Amino acid sequence: MENLKEVSLKIYETLFSMDESVKIDGEEHFVDTTRTGLRCVRTAGYLFIEQNPEKDSQWARKVQEGHQIMWVMKGRRYVARVMDGIYLSLKKGKPL
């Protein structure tokens, strides 16, 4: 897979521009919708998913205020966040 930061930003743009697919490493990946209505993309063992505005969290409140937040997960772990187009690695000690 391409650089995780680059891929994350590309998928972020896709999720929030309402496009239906994104090309990564020459392969097209389609945007899926979870049973709760959240847009997401799955690729290379990662899940890229928008923040649920219905949750009771500071991140949901930020979405309600108009921010755009996407999480990058590997398994059940959050590894990065993209908020308003800015990527932040959440992995301690190792850049992603």
mmCIF file of C-alpha atoms in Angstrom:
data_model
loop_
_atom_site.group_PDB
_atom_site.id
_atom_site.type_symbol
_atom_site.label_atom_id
_atom_site.label_comp_id
_atom_site.label_asym_id
_atom_site.label_seq_id
_atom_site.Cartn_x
_atom_site.Cartn_y
_atom_site.Cartn_z
ATOM 1 C CA MET A 1 0.000 0.000 0.000
ATOM 2 C CA GLU A 2 1.069 3.579 -0.625
ATOM 3 C CA ASN A 3 2.137 5.728 2.332
ATOM 4 C CA LEU A 4 -0.604 5.526 4.998
ATOM 5 C CA LYS A 5 -0.778 9.310 5.361
ATOM 6 C CA GLU A 6 -1.229 9.808 1.602
ATOM 7 C CA VAL A 7 -3.828 7.032 1.399
ATOM 8 C CA SER A 8 -5.689 8.421 4.413
ATOM 9 C CA LEU A 9 -5.878 11.910 2.934
ATOM 10 C CA LYS A 10 -7.022 10.523 -0.419
ATOM 11 C CA ILE A 11 -9.785 8.468 1.231
ATOM 12 C CA TYR A 12 -10.755 11.418 3.460
ATOM 13 C CA GLU A 13 -11.307 13.557 0.356
ATOM 14 C CA THR A 14 -13.390 10.768 -1.179
ATOM 15 C CA LEU A 15 -15.600 10.257 1.885
ATOM 16 C CA PHE A 16 -16.375 13.937 2.347
ATOM 17 C CA SER A 17 -16.728 14.820 -1.344
ATOM 18 C CA MET A 18 -19.406 12.123 -1.629
ATOM 19 C CA ASP A 19 -17.494 10.296 -4.377
ATOM 20 C CA GLU A 20 -18.322 6.609 -4.660
ATOM 21 C CA SER A 21 -14.825 5.186 -5.137
ATOM 22 C CA VAL A 22 -11.118 5.919 -4.725
ATOM 23 C CA LYS A 23 -8.111 4.537 -6.590
ATOM 24 C CA ILE A 24 -5.266 3.239 -4.393
ATOM 25 C CA ASP A 25 -2.188 1.544 -5.852
ATOM 26 C CA GLY A 26 -4.002 1.388 -9.190
ATOM 27 C CA GLU A 27 -6.948 -0.499 -7.715
ATOM 28 C CA GLU A 28 -10.427 0.973 -7.311
ATOM 29 C CA HIS A 29 -12.003 0.743 -3.847
ATOM 30 C CA PHE A 30 -15.669 1.540 -3.378
ATOM 31 C CA VAL A 31 -17.123 3.531 -0.511
ATOM 32 C CA ASP A 32 -19.298 1.332 1.682
ATOM 33 C CA THR A 33 -21.943 2.352 4.191
ATOM 34 C CA THR A 34 -22.152 0.782 7.651
ATOM 35 C CA ARG A 35 -25.467 -0.339 9.110
ATOM 36 C CA THR A 36 -25.499 2.939 11.070
ATOM 37 C CA GLY A 37 -25.107 4.939 7.846
ATOM 38 C CA LEU A 38 -21.440 5.909 8.170
ATOM 39 C CA ARG A 39 -19.334 6.056 5.001
ATOM 40 C CA CYS A 40 -16.171 3.951 5.027
ATOM 41 C CA VAL A 41 -13.502 2.323 2.872
ATOM 42 C CA ARG A 42 -11.726 -0.955 3.671
ATOM 43 C CA THR A 43 -8.331 -1.744 2.182
ATOM 44 C CA ALA A 44 -5.116 -3.585 3.118
ATOM 45 C CA GLY A 45 -6.456 -4.512 6.561
ATOM 46 C CA TYR A 46 -7.374 -0.910 7.401
ATOM 47 C CA LEU A 47 -10.788 0.628 7.945
ATOM 48 C CA PHE A 48 -11.188 4.323 7.094
ATOM 49 C CA ILE A 49 -14.448 5.549 8.625
ATOM 50 C CA GLU A 50 -16.108 8.883 9.268
ATOM 51 C CA GLN A 51 -16.895 9.893 12.857
ATOM 52 C CA ASN A 52 -20.392 9.023 14.033
ATOM 53 C CA PRO A 53 -22.060 12.335 14.994
ATOM 54 C CA GLU A 54 -24.637 10.466 17.117
ATOM 55 C CA LYS A 55 -22.082 9.236 19.678
ATOM 56 C CA ASP A 56 -21.619 10.885 23.064
ATOM 57 C CA SER A 57 -18.012 12.000 22.651
ATOM 58 C CA GLN A 58 -15.930 15.091 22.098
ATOM 59 C CA TRP A 59 -15.334 13.956 18.500
ATOM 60 C CA ALA A 60 -19.054 13.622 17.787
ATOM 61 C CA ARG A 61 -19.560 17.123 19.184
ATOM 62 C CA LYS A 62 -16.853 18.426 16.843
ATOM 63 C CA VAL A 63 -18.699 16.867 13.882
ATOM 64 C CA GLN A 64 -21.937 18.458 15.091
ATOM 65 C CA GLU A 65 -20.070 21.803 15.110
ATOM 66 C CA GLY A 66 -19.144 21.291 11.450
ATOM 67 C CA HIS A 67 -15.733 19.586 11.567
ATOM 68 C CA GLN A 68 -15.026 16.634 9.254
ATOM 69 C CA ILE A 69 -13.389 13.706 11.055
ATOM 70 C CA MET A 70 -12.266 10.341 9.720
ATOM 71 C CA TRP A 71 -10.619 7.566 11.735
ATOM 72 C CA VAL A 72 -8.061 5.049 10.461
ATOM 73 C CA MET A 73 -8.324 1.683 12.190
ATOM 74 C CA LYS A 74 -6.342 -1.532 11.969
ATOM 75 C CA GLY A 75 -8.290 -4.295 13.634
ATOM 76 C CA ARG A 76 -9.845 -2.694 16.693
ATOM 77 C CA ARG A 77 -7.097 -0.082 17.154
ATOM 78 C CA TYR A 78 -7.233 3.546 16.111
ATOM 79 C CA VAL A 79 -3.969 4.312 14.301
ATOM 80 C CA ALA A 80 -4.676 7.778 12.857
ATOM 81 C CA ARG A 81 -7.207 10.583 12.628
ATOM 82 C CA VAL A 82 -7.853 13.065 9.845
ATOM 83 C CA MET A 83 -9.686 16.169 11.008
ATOM 84 C CA ASP A 84 -10.486 18.970 8.590
ATOM 85 C CA GLY A 85 -7.866 17.611 6.181
ATOM 86 C CA ILE A 86 -5.053 17.344 8.759
ATOM 87 C CA TYR A 87 -3.558 13.877 9.348
ATOM 88 C CA LEU A 88 -2.435 12.847 12.844
ATOM 89 C CA SER A 89 -0.774 9.514 13.617
ATOM 90 C CA LEU A 90 -2.002 8.043 16.900
ATOM 91 C CA LYS A 91 0.675 5.362 17.061
ATOM 92 C CA LYS A 92 3.145 6.179 19.801
ATOM 93 C CA GLY A 93 6.821 6.214 18.900
ATOM 94 C CA LYS A 94 6.492 5.251 15.244
ATOM 95 C CA PRO A 95 5.480 7.514 12.365
ATOM 96 C CA LEU A 96 2.931 6.001 9.980
#
